[in-house]
Amino acid sequence: MPPVVPPSVAVVIDPGDDAVHTHTALAAHHPPSGRITLHPGPGTTSETGLAHDLLAALGKPPLLPGRFPAGRQPAWEAATAWITALPVTRLTVLRAHRLTARRTKRLLQLRTLTGIHLTLVCHRPHLPAALHQALLTADYCVTADFQAARRHYYGTTALVPQLVDQPARPANRWLTLPVLDRLVSYDSPAPCTAPCAPPAITFRHRPPPAPLTQQTAREVARRLAAVTAHPRLAAALAAASFTGASFQQLATARPGDYDDAAAALALHDRARYTDGCATHRVPPWACVFLKAAVCFARLAPGQDQNLLAGPHDRTHLLRVAEAARLRPPQPPAGQRTGRIQWDWRERKEAQCYDAMLTRHQIPPSS
């Protein structure tokens, strides 16, 4: 991921630790408008802890499910991927005088990778030594003027909005999506080892999945955005929601299989278990998840070369889907076990096939 030229770091000096600075910066926090205010948790000095705080500010659970090389969660890579994809353009960090030099350098690296406008609020009369040391190699400006600080929090053209109480969301109900009924499937497509530019999907062996309604698509996107910080798992479920592909086929996608300009995703199937290698059109609501997954794959290449899911991610993917309360059609009420049955359609088809073979079986000669 090539670095971009970021704007100067803004350092706000709040010598009296005036509550108006904190309240104004927190009021500016509005991710849909591209503004994030980070209030680091007290008593933590680790870089990973700061990344978790940043993920929480983005509206994500701070922990990433799954196992990772050397036991290190790629939390910074995930936060960078989401900031790039959303996109978030302004990050204000309160209590910056408490940052260690290493934590400040992490924020500066984030700024370099994403081009985000970074504002550090130092609630002291002077810059502490650690912050000053970290900023030695950065282009930065210092202000103690409140109006100038507010322009950094909101942006020069943004008006300060009036705070409005948000209506309480109803408790999440299960969304039953027929497009997910093949997510757990017995097919075994393999990824292509040579360059492959597949044509647009032609559904030969199964009907095309019905597209989600606009309202359902918005709700699926909202749930996926809030339920996991893992870009790949969120993107895999988003992809399953418009392709109807199985987990095995989702695992064939590599970072180069998503074309952002064309909004197209290629999935592979060399052995033609289903429809062969094919390209799927990506609906607008799902593009942010694919963008985040591509960025995450480039930032964390040691994870593996998968774009959407790896061979060991199936259990984690299903748990994320259940946390988002997304499921495929379930058996009739009298046949349910109390747990989500992801392979009900496959088992039903297998039973029908066995019954058909039994009916046509030639009886043994006497």
Short mmCIF file of C-alpha atoms in Angstrom, two decimals:
data_model
loop_
_atom_site.label_atom_id
_atom_site.label_comp_id
_atom_site.label_asym_id
_atom_site.label_seq_id
_atom_site.Cartn_x
_atom_site.Cartn_y
_atom_site.Cartn_z
CA MET A 1 0.00 0.00 0.00
CA PRO A 2 1.85 3.15 -1.16
CA PRO A 3 2.18 5.99 1.37
CA VAL A 4 0.31 9.21 0.68
CA VAL A 5 1.29 12.78 1.49
CA PRO A 6 -0.60 13.58 4.71
CA PRO A 7 -1.48 17.03 6.02
CA SER A 8 0.54 18.51 8.86
CA VAL A 9 -0.09 17.13 12.32
CA ALA A 10 -2.04 19.63 14.41
CA VAL A 11 -0.96 19.87 18.04
CA VAL A 12 -3.47 21.66 20.27
CA ILE A 13 -2.14 23.04 23.54
CA ASP A 14 -4.75 23.11 26.30
CA PRO A 15 -2.67 24.45 29.22
CA GLY A 16 -5.48 24.54 31.76
CA ASP A 17 -7.02 21.17 30.85
CA ASP A 18 -10.21 23.08 30.03
CA ALA A 19 -13.27 20.85 29.77
CA VAL A 20 -14.46 22.78 26.71
CA HIS A 21 -11.66 21.24 24.62
CA THR A 22 -12.58 17.72 25.66
CA HIS A 23 -16.32 18.27 25.21
CA THR A 24 -15.86 19.91 21.79
CA ALA A 25 -13.55 17.19 20.53
CA LEU A 26 -15.90 14.45 21.73
CA ALA A 27 -18.88 16.23 20.16
CA ALA A 28 -17.02 16.25 16.82
CA HIS A 29 -16.86 12.44 16.84
CA HIS A 30 -19.09 11.27 14.00
CA PRO A 31 -17.72 8.37 11.91
CA PRO A 32 -20.36 8.68 9.14
CA SER A 33 -19.02 12.19 8.54
CA GLY A 34 -15.43 10.96 8.57
CA ARG A 35 -14.51 12.29 12.03
CA ILE A 36 -13.11 10.12 14.83
CA THR A 37 -12.24 11.29 18.33
CA LEU A 38 -10.03 8.90 20.26
CA HIS A 39 -9.97 9.05 24.05
CA PRO A 40 -7.25 6.53 25.03
CA GLY A 41 -8.09 4.29 27.94
CA PRO A 42 -6.41 5.36 31.19
CA GLY A 43 -3.61 3.25 32.61
CA THR A 44 -2.65 1.57 29.32
CA THR A 45 0.67 2.17 27.57
CA SER A 46 0.78 -0.63 24.98
CA GLU A 47 0.58 0.00 21.26
CA THR A 48 -1.96 -2.79 20.87
CA GLY A 49 -4.17 -1.24 23.55
CA LEU A 50 -4.20 2.02 21.59
CA ALA A 51 -5.18 0.12 18.43
CA HIS A 52 -8.04 -1.50 20.33
CA ASP A 53 -9.18 1.94 21.51
CA LEU A 54 -9.09 3.11 17.90
CA LEU A 55 -11.17 0.13 16.72
CA ALA A 56 -13.70 0.86 19.47
CA ALA A 57 -13.86 4.50 18.32
CA LEU A 58 -14.62 3.19 14.83
CA GLY A 59 -17.57 1.27 16.28
CA LYS A 60 -15.88 -2.16 16.15
CA PRO A 61 -15.33 -4.76 18.86
CA PRO A 62 -11.67 -4.30 19.76
CA LEU A 63 -10.65 -7.97 19.51
CA LEU A 64 -10.17 -9.83 16.23
CA PRO A 65 -11.33 -13.47 16.20
CA GLY A 66 -8.96 -16.15 14.96
CA ARG A 67 -5.40 -17.31 15.41
CA PHE A 68 -2.52 -15.18 14.17
CA PRO A 69 1.21 -15.74 13.58
CA ALA A 70 3.29 -15.38 16.75
CA GLY A 71 0.06 -14.71 18.65
CA ARG A 72 0.04 -11.05 17.58
CA GLN A 73 -3.31 -9.63 16.63
CA PRO A 74 -3.05 -7.39 13.55
CA ALA A 75 -5.11 -4.71 15.28
CA TRP A 76 -3.26 -1.75 13.74
CA GLU A 77 -3.59 -3.28 10.29
CA ALA A 78 -7.33 -3.75 10.83
CA ALA A 79 -7.80 -0.17 12.06
CA THR A 80 -5.80 1.17 9.11
CA ALA A 81 -7.86 -0.90 6.68
CA TRP A 82 -11.17 0.38 8.04
CA ILE A 83 -10.00 4.01 8.09
CA THR A 84 -8.88 3.64 4.46
CA ALA A 85 -12.11 2.03 3.30
CA LEU A 86 -14.76 4.04 5.13
CA PRO A 87 -13.04 6.58 4.61
CA VAL A 88 -12.31 8.49 7.80
CA THR A 89 -10.52 11.77 7.14
CA ARG A 90 -9.97 13.29 10.60
CA LEU A 91 -8.63 11.74 13.82
CA THR A 92 -8.47 13.73 17.07
CA VAL A 93 -6.55 12.16 19.97
CA LEU A 94 -7.25 13.47 23.45
CA ARG A 95 -4.79 13.17 26.36
CA ALA A 96 -1.92 13.12 23.88
CA HIS A 97 0.50 14.28 26.60
CA ARG A 98 0.19 10.76 28.06
CA LEU A 99 1.24 9.01 24.85
CA THR A 100 4.57 7.23 24.81
CA ALA A 101 6.93 7.94 21.93
CA ARG A 102 6.15 4.51 20.43
CA ARG A 103 2.39 5.06 20.57
CA THR A 104 2.78 8.48 18.97
CA LYS A 105 4.91 6.96 16.20
CA ARG A 106 2.16 4.42 15.58
CA LEU A 107 -0.31 7.25 15.08
CA LEU A 108 2.14 8.99 12.74
CA GLN A 109 2.50 5.77 10.71
CA LEU A 110 -1.29 5.56 10.51
CA ARG A 111 -1.34 9.14 9.21
CA THR A 112 1.28 8.32 6.58
CA LEU A 113 -0.58 5.24 5.34
CA THR A 114 -4.04 6.76 5.23
CA GLY A 115 -3.48 10.49 4.72
CA ILE A 116 -5.71 11.20 7.70
CA HIS A 117 -5.70 14.65 9.32
CA LEU A 118 -4.27 13.95 12.79
CA THR A 119 -4.87 16.30 15.73
CA LEU A 120 -3.13 15.67 19.06
CA VAL A 121 -4.58 17.48 22.09
CA CYS A 122 -1.99 18.08 24.80
CA HIS A 123 -3.64 19.13 28.07
CA ARG A 124 -0.46 20.70 29.41
CA PRO A 125 1.27 24.07 28.98
CA HIS A 126 4.15 22.48 27.03
CA LEU A 127 4.81 19.38 24.94
CA PRO A 128 6.14 16.51 27.09
CA ALA A 129 9.51 15.06 26.10
CA ALA A 130 8.09 11.81 24.64
CA LEU A 131 5.66 13.66 22.38
CA HIS A 132 8.27 16.18 21.31
CA GLN A 133 10.72 13.37 20.47
CA ALA A 134 8.15 11.50 18.39
CA LEU A 135 7.26 14.65 16.43
CA LEU A 136 10.85 15.51 15.51
CA THR A 137 10.56 13.84 12.11
CA ALA A 138 6.95 14.96 11.43
CA ASP A 139 5.58 18.11 9.86
CA TYR A 140 3.45 19.68 12.59
CA CYS A 141 1.96 22.97 13.75
CA VAL A 142 1.04 24.08 17.27
CA THR A 143 -1.95 26.15 18.34
CA ALA A 144 -3.40 27.22 21.67
CA ASP A 145 -6.37 29.05 20.13
CA PHE A 146 -9.71 27.37 20.83
CA GLN A 147 -11.39 28.42 17.57
CA ALA A 148 -8.44 27.10 15.58
CA ALA A 149 -8.59 23.89 17.59
CA ARG A 150 -12.29 23.48 16.84
CA ARG A 151 -11.59 23.85 13.13
CA HIS A 152 -9.13 20.96 13.45
CA TYR A 153 -11.71 18.84 15.27
CA TYR A 154 -14.45 19.46 12.71
CA GLY A 155 -12.67 20.57 9.55
CA THR A 156 -12.56 24.08 8.14
CA THR A 157 -15.82 23.81 6.21
CA ALA A 158 -17.86 21.78 8.66
CA LEU A 159 -20.48 23.43 10.82
CA VAL A 160 -20.75 22.41 14.45
CA PRO A 161 -23.89 20.29 14.58
CA GLN A 162 -26.45 20.44 17.32
CA LEU A 163 -26.49 17.36 19.47
CA VAL A 164 -29.59 15.30 18.81
CA ASP A 165 -30.69 12.29 20.76
CA GLN A 166 -30.55 9.21 18.55
CA PRO A 167 -33.63 7.02 18.67
CA ALA A 168 -33.05 3.73 20.41
CA ARG A 169 -32.55 0.84 18.00
CA PRO A 170 -34.87 -2.11 18.41
CA ALA A 171 -33.30 -5.34 19.60
CA ASN A 172 -31.75 -7.19 16.68
CA ARG A 173 -33.96 -9.91 15.33
CA TRP A 174 -32.71 -12.77 13.19
CA LEU A 175 -32.42 -11.99 9.51
CA THR A 176 -33.09 -15.13 7.48
CA LEU A 177 -31.27 -14.84 4.17
CA PRO A 178 -31.85 -17.57 1.55
CA VAL A 179 -28.65 -16.41 -0.16
CA LEU A 180 -26.68 -17.95 2.74
CA ASP A 181 -28.09 -21.46 2.34
CA ARG A 182 -24.93 -22.61 0.51
CA LEU A 183 -22.43 -20.97 2.87
CA VAL A 184 -21.81 -24.37 4.45
CA SER A 185 -21.63 -26.64 1.43
CA TYR A 186 -20.02 -29.92 0.43
CA ASP A 187 -18.49 -28.52 -2.76
CA SER A 188 -14.70 -28.25 -2.95
CA PRO A 189 -13.63 -25.58 -5.45
CA ALA A 190 -9.91 -24.95 -5.70
CA PRO A 191 -8.18 -21.61 -6.28
CA CYS A 192 -6.40 -20.98 -9.55
CA THR A 193 -2.60 -21.19 -9.44
CA ALA A 194 -2.11 -19.32 -12.73
CA PRO A 195 -3.42 -15.83 -13.59
CA CYS A 196 -7.17 -16.03 -14.17
CA ALA A 197 -9.55 -13.37 -15.47
CA PRO A 198 -12.92 -15.11 -15.37
CA PRO A 199 -16.00 -13.93 -17.24
CA ALA A 200 -19.18 -12.65 -15.62
CA ILE A 201 -21.11 -15.28 -13.69
CA THR A 202 -23.53 -17.47 -15.62
CA PHE A 203 -25.64 -19.60 -13.31
CA ARG A 204 -25.77 -22.98 -15.03
CA HIS A 205 -26.41 -25.40 -12.20
CA ARG A 206 -28.34 -23.28 -9.70
CA PRO A 207 -30.69 -20.32 -9.85
CA PRO A 208 -29.09 -16.91 -9.28
CA PRO A 209 -29.44 -15.65 -5.71
CA ALA A 210 -32.18 -13.11 -5.24
CA PRO A 211 -30.62 -9.69 -4.57
CA LEU A 212 -31.24 -8.23 -1.13
CA THR A 213 -33.81 -5.50 -0.89
CA GLN A 214 -32.43 -2.04 -0.24
CA GLN A 215 -33.67 -2.09 3.35
CA THR A 216 -32.24 -5.57 4.02
CA ALA A 217 -28.91 -4.62 2.43
CA ARG A 218 -28.63 -1.56 4.69
CA GLU A 219 -29.37 -3.68 7.75
CA VAL A 220 -26.86 -6.37 6.76
CA ALA A 221 -24.21 -3.69 6.20
CA ARG A 222 -24.97 -2.08 9.56
CA ARG A 223 -24.67 -5.38 11.40
CA LEU A 224 -21.47 -6.46 9.67
CA ALA A 225 -19.90 -3.06 10.35
CA ALA A 226 -20.64 -3.34 14.08
CA VAL A 227 -20.15 -7.01 14.83
CA THR A 228 -16.46 -7.57 13.98
CA ALA A 229 -13.23 -5.66 13.54
CA HIS A 230 -11.86 -8.35 11.22
CA PRO A 231 -12.00 -6.97 7.67
CA ARG A 232 -11.74 -10.37 6.00
CA LEU A 233 -14.57 -11.99 7.92
CA ALA A 234 -16.86 -9.00 7.42
CA ALA A 235 -16.02 -8.98 3.70
CA ALA A 236 -16.57 -12.74 3.42
CA LEU A 237 -20.08 -12.49 4.83
CA ALA A 238 -20.81 -9.47 2.65
CA ALA A 239 -19.63 -11.42 -0.40
CA ALA A 240 -21.72 -14.45 0.55
CA SER A 241 -24.75 -12.14 0.79
CA PHE A 242 -24.60 -11.20 -2.90
CA THR A 243 -22.89 -14.23 -4.52
CA GLY A 244 -24.56 -17.14 -2.72
CA ALA A 245 -21.11 -18.77 -2.70
CA SER A 246 -19.95 -21.44 -0.29
CA PHE A 247 -17.22 -20.90 2.27
CA GLN A 248 -14.85 -23.04 0.21
CA GLN A 249 -15.38 -20.88 -2.84
CA LEU A 250 -15.02 -17.64 -0.87
CA ALA A 251 -11.63 -18.97 0.26
CA THR A 252 -10.42 -19.04 -3.37
CA ALA A 253 -10.37 -15.24 -3.61
CA ARG A 254 -7.02 -13.44 -3.52
CA PRO A 255 -6.42 -9.68 -3.07
CA GLY A 256 -6.12 -9.18 -6.84
CA ASP A 257 -9.57 -10.72 -7.39
CA TYR A 258 -11.38 -7.56 -6.32
CA ASP A 259 -11.49 -4.76 -8.88
CA ASP A 260 -12.56 -1.62 -7.05
CA ALA A 261 -12.93 0.48 -10.19
CA ALA A 262 -15.26 -2.07 -11.80
CA ALA A 263 -16.87 -3.11 -8.48
CA ALA A 264 -16.28 -6.76 -9.41
CA LEU A 265 -15.18 -9.81 -7.41
CA ALA A 266 -13.74 -12.96 -9.00
CA LEU A 267 -14.26 -16.35 -7.35
CA HIS A 268 -12.59 -19.51 -8.63
CA ASP A 269 -13.68 -23.09 -9.27
CA ARG A 270 -11.19 -24.91 -11.49
CA ALA A 271 -12.98 -28.25 -11.20
CA ARG A 272 -16.39 -26.67 -11.98
CA TYR A 273 -18.13 -27.99 -8.89
CA THR A 274 -20.64 -25.16 -9.32
CA ASP A 275 -20.34 -22.51 -12.04
CA GLY A 276 -16.61 -22.48 -12.70
CA CYS A 277 -14.41 -19.42 -12.28
CA ALA A 278 -16.64 -16.35 -12.52
CA THR A 279 -16.81 -12.63 -11.76
CA HIS A 280 -19.62 -11.22 -9.62
CA ARG A 281 -20.83 -7.63 -9.59
CA VAL A 282 -20.38 -6.07 -6.14
CA PRO A 283 -23.36 -3.96 -4.97
CA PRO A 284 -22.47 -0.50 -3.63
CA TRP A 285 -23.26 -1.38 0.00
CA ALA A 286 -20.64 -4.17 -0.01
CA CYS A 287 -17.77 -2.23 -1.60
CA VAL A 288 -16.51 -0.79 1.70
CA PHE A 289 -16.03 -4.31 3.11
CA LEU A 290 -14.11 -5.49 0.04
CA LYS A 291 -11.93 -2.36 0.09
CA ALA A 292 -11.10 -2.96 3.76
CA ALA A 293 -10.26 -6.61 3.08
CA VAL A 294 -7.91 -5.70 0.21
CA CYS A 295 -6.15 -3.09 2.34
CA PHE A 296 -5.88 -5.52 5.27
CA ALA A 297 -4.38 -8.23 3.03
CA ARG A 298 -1.72 -5.82 1.78
CA LEU A 299 -0.85 -4.57 5.25
CA ALA A 300 -0.73 -8.01 6.86
CA PRO A 301 0.69 -10.29 4.15
CA GLY A 302 1.99 -12.72 6.76
CA GLN A 303 -1.59 -13.77 7.56
CA ASP A 304 -1.87 -15.64 4.21
CA GLN A 305 -2.87 -14.77 0.67
CA ASN A 306 -6.62 -15.04 1.20
CA LEU A 307 -8.79 -12.02 0.58
CA LEU A 308 -12.01 -13.14 2.27
CA ALA A 309 -11.37 -16.20 4.40
CA GLY A 310 -8.68 -18.78 5.05
CA PRO A 311 -9.05 -22.55 5.38
CA HIS A 312 -9.20 -22.32 9.19
CA ASP A 313 -11.69 -19.44 9.34
CA ARG A 314 -14.96 -21.33 8.87
CA THR A 315 -15.88 -21.61 12.54
CA HIS A 316 -14.99 -17.96 13.16
CA LEU A 317 -17.00 -16.90 10.11
CA LEU A 318 -20.12 -18.72 11.30
CA ARG A 319 -19.76 -17.29 14.80
CA VAL A 320 -19.54 -13.77 13.37
CA ALA A 321 -22.65 -14.43 11.28
CA GLU A 322 -24.52 -15.64 14.35
CA ALA A 323 -23.32 -12.64 16.37
CA ALA A 324 -24.80 -10.47 13.61
CA ARG A 325 -27.95 -12.63 13.78
CA LEU A 326 -27.72 -13.59 10.13
CA ARG A 327 -28.76 -17.12 9.17
CA PRO A 328 -29.97 -19.22 6.22
CA PRO A 329 -33.50 -20.69 6.16
CA GLN A 330 -34.00 -23.08 9.08
CA PRO A 331 -35.92 -26.38 9.44
CA PRO A 332 -39.60 -26.27 10.41
CA ALA A 333 -40.17 -25.42 14.07
CA GLY A 334 -40.68 -29.06 15.06
CA GLN A 335 -37.33 -30.14 13.61
CA ARG A 336 -35.10 -27.46 15.12
CA THR A 337 -32.41 -28.32 17.63
CA GLY A 338 -32.04 -24.89 19.27
CA ARG A 339 -28.84 -24.09 17.39
CA ILE A 340 -28.47 -22.55 13.94
CA GLN A 341 -28.32 -25.34 11.36
CA TRP A 342 -26.04 -24.09 8.62
CA ASP A 343 -26.09 -27.30 6.57
CA TRP A 344 -29.84 -27.94 6.63
CA ARG A 345 -30.26 -27.39 2.88
CA GLU A 346 -27.33 -29.67 2.06
CA ARG A 347 -28.61 -32.44 4.31
CA LYS A 348 -32.13 -32.11 2.90
CA GLU A 349 -30.82 -32.41 -0.65
CA ALA A 350 -28.68 -35.41 0.31
CA GLN A 351 -31.71 -37.13 1.87
CA CYS A 352 -33.77 -36.50 -1.29
CA TYR A 353 -30.95 -37.93 -3.41
CA ASP A 354 -30.68 -41.04 -1.21
CA ALA A 355 -34.46 -41.53 -1.38
CA MET A 356 -34.36 -41.26 -5.17
CA LEU A 357 -31.62 -43.90 -5.37
CA THR A 358 -33.59 -46.17 -3.09
CA ARG A 359 -36.72 -45.90 -5.25
CA HIS A 360 -34.77 -46.74 -8.41
CA GLN A 361 -32.67 -49.48 -6.90
CA ILE A 362 -33.03 -52.77 -8.77
CA PRO A 363 -34.21 -55.52 -6.40
CA PRO A 364 -31.94 -58.57 -6.14
CA SER A 365 -32.98 -61.53 -8.33
CA SER A 366 -34.44 -64.50 -6.54
#
